[in-house]
PDB file of C-alpha atoms and ligand atoms in Angstrom:
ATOM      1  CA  UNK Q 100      81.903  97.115  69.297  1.00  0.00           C
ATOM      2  CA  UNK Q 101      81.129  98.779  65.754  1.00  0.00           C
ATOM      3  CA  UNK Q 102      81.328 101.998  66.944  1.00  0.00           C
ATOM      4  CA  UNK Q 103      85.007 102.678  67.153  1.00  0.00           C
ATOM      5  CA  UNK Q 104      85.057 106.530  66.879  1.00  0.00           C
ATOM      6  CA  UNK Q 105      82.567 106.966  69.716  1.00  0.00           C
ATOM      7  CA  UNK Q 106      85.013 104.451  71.505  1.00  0.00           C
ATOM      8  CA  UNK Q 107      88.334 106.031  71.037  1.00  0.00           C
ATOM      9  CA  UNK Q 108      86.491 109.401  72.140  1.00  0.00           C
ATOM     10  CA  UNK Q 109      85.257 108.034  75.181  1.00  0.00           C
ATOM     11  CA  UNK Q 110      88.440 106.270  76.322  1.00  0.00           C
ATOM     12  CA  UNK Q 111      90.730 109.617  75.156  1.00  0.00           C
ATOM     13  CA  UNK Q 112      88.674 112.418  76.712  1.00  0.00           C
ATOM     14  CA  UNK Q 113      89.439 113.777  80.059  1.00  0.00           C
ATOM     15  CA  UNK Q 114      86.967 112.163  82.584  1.00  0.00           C
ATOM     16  CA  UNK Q 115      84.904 114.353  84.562  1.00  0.00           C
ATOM     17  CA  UNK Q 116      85.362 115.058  88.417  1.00  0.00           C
ATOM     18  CA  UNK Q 117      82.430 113.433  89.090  1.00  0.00           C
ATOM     19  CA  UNK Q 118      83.315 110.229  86.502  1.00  0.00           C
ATOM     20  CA  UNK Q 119      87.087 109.929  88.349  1.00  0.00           C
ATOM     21  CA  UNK Q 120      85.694 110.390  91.959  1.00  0.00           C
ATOM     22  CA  UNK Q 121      84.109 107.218  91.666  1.00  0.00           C
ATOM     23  CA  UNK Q 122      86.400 105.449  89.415  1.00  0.00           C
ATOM     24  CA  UNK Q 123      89.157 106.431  91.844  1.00  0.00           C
ATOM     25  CA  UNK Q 124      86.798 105.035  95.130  1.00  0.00           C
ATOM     26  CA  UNK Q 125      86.192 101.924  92.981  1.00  0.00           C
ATOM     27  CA  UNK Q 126      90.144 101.400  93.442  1.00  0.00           C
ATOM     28  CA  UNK Q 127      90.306 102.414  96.868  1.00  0.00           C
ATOM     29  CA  UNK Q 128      91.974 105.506  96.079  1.00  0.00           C
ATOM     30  CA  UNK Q 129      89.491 107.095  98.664  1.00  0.00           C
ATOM     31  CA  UNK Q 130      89.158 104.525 100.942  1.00  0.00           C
ATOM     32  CA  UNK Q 131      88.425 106.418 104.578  1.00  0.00           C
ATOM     33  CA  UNK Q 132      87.808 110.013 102.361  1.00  0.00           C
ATOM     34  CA  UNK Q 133      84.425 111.921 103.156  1.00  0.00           C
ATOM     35  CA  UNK Q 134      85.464 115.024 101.231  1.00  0.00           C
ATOM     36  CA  UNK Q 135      84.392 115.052  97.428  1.00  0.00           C
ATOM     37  CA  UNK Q 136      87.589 114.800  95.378  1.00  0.00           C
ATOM     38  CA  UNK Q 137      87.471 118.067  94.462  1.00  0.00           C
ATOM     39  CA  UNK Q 138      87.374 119.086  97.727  1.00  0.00           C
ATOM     40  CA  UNK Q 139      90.207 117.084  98.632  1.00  0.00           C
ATOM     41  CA  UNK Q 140      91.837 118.713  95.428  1.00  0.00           C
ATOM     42  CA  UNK Q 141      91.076 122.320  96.903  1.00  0.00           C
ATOM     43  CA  UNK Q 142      92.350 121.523 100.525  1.00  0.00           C
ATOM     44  CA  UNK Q 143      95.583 119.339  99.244  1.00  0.00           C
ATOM     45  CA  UNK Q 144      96.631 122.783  96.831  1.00  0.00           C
ATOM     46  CA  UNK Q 145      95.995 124.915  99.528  1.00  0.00           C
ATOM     47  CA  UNK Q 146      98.321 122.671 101.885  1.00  0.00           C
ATOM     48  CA  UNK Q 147     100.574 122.840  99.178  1.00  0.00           C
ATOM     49  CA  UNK Q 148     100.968 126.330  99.154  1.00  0.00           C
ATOM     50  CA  UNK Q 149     100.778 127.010 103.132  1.00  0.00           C
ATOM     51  CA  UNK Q 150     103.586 124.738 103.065  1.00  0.00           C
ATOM     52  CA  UNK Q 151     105.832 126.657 100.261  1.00  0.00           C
ATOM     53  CA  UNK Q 152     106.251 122.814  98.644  1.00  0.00           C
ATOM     54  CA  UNK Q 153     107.643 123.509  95.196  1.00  0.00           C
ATOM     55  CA  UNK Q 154     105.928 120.634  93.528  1.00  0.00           C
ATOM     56  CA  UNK Q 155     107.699 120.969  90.332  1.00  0.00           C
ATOM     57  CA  UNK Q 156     111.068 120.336  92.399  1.00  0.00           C
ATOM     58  CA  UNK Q 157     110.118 118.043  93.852  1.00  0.00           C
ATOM     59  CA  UNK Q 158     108.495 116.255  91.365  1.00  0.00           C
ATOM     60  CA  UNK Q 159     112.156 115.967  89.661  1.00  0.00           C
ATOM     61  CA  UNK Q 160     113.820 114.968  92.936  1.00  0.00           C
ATOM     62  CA  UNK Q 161     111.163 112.130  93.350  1.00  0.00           C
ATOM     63  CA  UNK Q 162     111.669 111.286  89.639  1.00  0.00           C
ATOM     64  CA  UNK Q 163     115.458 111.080  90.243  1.00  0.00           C
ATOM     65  CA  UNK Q 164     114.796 108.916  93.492  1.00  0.00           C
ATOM     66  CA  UNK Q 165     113.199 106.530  91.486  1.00  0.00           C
ATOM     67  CA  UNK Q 166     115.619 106.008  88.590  1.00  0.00           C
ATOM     68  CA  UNK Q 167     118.707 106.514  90.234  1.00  0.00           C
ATOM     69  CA  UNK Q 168     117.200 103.896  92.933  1.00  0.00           C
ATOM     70  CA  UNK Q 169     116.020 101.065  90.314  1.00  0.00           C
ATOM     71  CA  UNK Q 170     120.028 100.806  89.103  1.00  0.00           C
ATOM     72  CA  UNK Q 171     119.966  98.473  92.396  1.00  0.00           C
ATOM     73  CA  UNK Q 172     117.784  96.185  91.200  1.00  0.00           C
ATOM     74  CA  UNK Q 173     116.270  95.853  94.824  1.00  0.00           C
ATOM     75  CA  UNK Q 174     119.224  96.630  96.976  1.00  0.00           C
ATOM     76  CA  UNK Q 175     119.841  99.410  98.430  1.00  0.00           C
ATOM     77  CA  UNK Q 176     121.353 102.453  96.362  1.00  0.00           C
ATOM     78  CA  UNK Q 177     123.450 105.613  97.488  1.00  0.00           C
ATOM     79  CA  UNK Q 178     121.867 108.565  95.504  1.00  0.00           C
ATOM     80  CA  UNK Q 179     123.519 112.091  95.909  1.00  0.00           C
ATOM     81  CA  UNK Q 180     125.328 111.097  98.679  1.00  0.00           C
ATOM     82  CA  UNK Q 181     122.169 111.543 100.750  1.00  0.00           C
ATOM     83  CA  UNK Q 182     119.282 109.544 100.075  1.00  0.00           C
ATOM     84  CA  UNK Q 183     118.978 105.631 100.489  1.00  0.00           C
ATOM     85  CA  UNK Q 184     116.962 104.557  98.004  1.00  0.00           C
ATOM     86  CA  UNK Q 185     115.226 101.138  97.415  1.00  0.00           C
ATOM     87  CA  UNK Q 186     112.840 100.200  94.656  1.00  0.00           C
ATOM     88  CA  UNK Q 187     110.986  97.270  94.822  1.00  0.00           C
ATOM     89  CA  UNK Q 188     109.276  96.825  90.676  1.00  0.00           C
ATOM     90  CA  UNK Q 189     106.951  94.187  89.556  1.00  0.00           C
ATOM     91  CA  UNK Q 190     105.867  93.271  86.064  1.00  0.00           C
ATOM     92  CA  UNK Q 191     102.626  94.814  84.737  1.00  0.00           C
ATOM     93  CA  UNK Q 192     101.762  98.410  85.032  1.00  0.00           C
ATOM     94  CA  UNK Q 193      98.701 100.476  85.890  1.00  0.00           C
ATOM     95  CA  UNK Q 194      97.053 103.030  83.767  1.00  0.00           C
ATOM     96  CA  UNK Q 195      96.345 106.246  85.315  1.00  0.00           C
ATOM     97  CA  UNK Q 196      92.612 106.909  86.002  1.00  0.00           C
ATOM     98  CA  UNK Q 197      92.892 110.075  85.301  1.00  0.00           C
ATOM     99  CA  UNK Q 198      93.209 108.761  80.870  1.00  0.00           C
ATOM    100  CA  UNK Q 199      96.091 110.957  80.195  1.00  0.00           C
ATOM    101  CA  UNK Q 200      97.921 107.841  78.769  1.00  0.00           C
ATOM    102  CA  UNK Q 201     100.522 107.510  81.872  1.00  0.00           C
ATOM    103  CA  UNK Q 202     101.138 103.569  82.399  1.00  0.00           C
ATOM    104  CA  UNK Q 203     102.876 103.482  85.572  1.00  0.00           C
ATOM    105  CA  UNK Q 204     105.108 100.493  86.385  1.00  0.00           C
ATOM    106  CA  UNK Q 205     104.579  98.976  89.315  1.00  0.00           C
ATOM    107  CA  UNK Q 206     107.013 100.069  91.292  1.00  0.00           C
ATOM    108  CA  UNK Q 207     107.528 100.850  95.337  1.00  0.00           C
ATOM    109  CA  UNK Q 208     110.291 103.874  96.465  1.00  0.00           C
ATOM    110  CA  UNK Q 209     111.411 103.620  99.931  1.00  0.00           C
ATOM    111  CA  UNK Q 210     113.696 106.368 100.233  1.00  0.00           C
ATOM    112  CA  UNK Q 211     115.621 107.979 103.619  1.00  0.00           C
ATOM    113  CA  UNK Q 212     117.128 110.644 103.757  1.00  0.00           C
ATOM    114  CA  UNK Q 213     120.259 110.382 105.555  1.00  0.00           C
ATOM    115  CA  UNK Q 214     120.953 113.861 105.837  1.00  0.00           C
ATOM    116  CA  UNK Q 215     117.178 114.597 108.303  1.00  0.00           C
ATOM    117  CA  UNK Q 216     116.685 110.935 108.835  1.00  0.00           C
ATOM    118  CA  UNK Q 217     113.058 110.945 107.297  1.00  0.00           C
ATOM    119  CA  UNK Q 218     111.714 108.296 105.327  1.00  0.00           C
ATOM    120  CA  UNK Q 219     109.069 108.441 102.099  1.00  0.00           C
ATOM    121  CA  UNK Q 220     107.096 105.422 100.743  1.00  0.00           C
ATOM    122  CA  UNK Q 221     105.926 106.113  97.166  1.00  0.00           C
ATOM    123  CA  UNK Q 222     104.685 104.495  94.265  1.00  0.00           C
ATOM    124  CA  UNK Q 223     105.667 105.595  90.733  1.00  0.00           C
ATOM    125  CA  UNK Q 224     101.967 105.707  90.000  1.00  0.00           C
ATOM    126  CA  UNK Q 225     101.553 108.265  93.356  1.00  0.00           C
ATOM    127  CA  UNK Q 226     104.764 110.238  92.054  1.00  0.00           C
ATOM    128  CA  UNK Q 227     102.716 110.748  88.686  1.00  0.00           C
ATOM    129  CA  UNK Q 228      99.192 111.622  90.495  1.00  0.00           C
ATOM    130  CA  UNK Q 229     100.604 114.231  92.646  1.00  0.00           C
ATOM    131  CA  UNK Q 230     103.026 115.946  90.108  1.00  0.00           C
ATOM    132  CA  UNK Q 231     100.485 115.896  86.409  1.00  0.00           C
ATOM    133  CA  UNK Q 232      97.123 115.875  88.900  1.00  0.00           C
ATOM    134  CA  UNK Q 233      98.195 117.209  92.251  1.00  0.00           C
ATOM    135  CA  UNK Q 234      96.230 114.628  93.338  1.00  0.00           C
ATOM    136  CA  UNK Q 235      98.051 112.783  97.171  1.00  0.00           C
ATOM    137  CA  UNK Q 236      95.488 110.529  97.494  1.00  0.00           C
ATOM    138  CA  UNK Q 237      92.817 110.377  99.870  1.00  0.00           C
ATOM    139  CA  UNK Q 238      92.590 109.644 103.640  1.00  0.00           C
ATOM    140  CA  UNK Q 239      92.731 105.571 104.233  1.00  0.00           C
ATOM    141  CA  UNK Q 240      94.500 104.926 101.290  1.00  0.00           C
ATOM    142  CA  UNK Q 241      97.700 103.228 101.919  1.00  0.00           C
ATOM    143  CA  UNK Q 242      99.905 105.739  99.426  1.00  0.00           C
ATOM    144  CA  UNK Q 243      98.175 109.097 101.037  1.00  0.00           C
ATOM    145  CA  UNK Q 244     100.753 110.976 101.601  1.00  0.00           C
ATOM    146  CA  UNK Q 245     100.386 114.645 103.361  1.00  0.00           C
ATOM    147  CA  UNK Q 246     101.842 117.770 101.498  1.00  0.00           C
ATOM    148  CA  UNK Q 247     104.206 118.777 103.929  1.00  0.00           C
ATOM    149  CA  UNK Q 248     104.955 115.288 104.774  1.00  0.00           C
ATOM    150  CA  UNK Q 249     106.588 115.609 101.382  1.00  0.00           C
ATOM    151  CA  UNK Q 250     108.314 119.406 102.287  1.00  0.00           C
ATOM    152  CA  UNK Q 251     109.893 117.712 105.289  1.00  0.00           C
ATOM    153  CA  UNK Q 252     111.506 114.820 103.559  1.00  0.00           C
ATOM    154  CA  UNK Q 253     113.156 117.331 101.008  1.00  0.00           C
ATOM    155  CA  UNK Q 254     114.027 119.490 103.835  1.00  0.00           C
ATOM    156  CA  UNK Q 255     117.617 120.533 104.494  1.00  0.00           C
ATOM    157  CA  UNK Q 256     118.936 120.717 107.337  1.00  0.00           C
TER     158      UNK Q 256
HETATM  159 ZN1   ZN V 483      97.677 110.830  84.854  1.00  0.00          ZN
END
């Protein structure tokens, strides 16, 4: 309580692997996950790159997705002509584990895209783990979402 310094450090300082692993299994991040995270961090890059997924693109698509989508207020928006977009936001947010400052809002993206027909289920809190921490969440967890998963639903065809 006194010692405010010490405090400050300890909540601004990167966690370690080994500190997030468990703060992130605490949450259910991992749920069904036997790799170590940064295992799952190794295998989910080298996905990423087998795949040829441009995660800075798509980062920005995703972003777009979501604030082009939350003009509907709930309903349904055109974006682009190509992507039906629905976000479903609640009040509060959640802070990133990962103590980089990012409070997410809670917010759900249901997006198709009308052009391939695929569908993507994000949150704006996944959107941020995956583009700052490359991070897709692990296997169980209900936002997991598989690296070329994402490639496919970008896809043109
Ligand atoms: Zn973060």
């Amino acid at each position: 309580m006194t010692n405010t310094t010490d405090r400050q450090r300890g909540l601004d300082s990167e966690p370690s692997l080994e500190e997030l692993e468990q703060e992130l299994r605490r949450w259910n991040y991992l749920l069904d996950e036997d790799r170590s995270l940064a295992k799952l961090l190794q295998d989910d890059a080298a996905e990423v790159l087998r795949t040829g997924l441009d995660l800075r693109e798509v980062s920005a698509k995703m972003e777009r997705l979501y604030r082009e989508g939350r003009r509907g207020l709930g309903a349904p928006v055109l974006v682009d002509d190509s992507f039906k977009v629905t976000v479903r936001e609640d009040r509060g947010i959640i802070p990133c584990l990962w103590r980089d400052h990012f409070a997410s809002p809670k917010a759900i993206i249901e997006a198709v895209n009308l052009k391939n027909n695929r569908t993507l289920t994000f949150s704006v809190l996944g959107w941020h783990l995956i583009s700052a921490h490359g991070f897709f969440q692990g296997k169980g967890s209900p936002f997991r979402m598989e690296p070329r998963e994402l490639f496919e639903f970008f896809e043109e065809t």
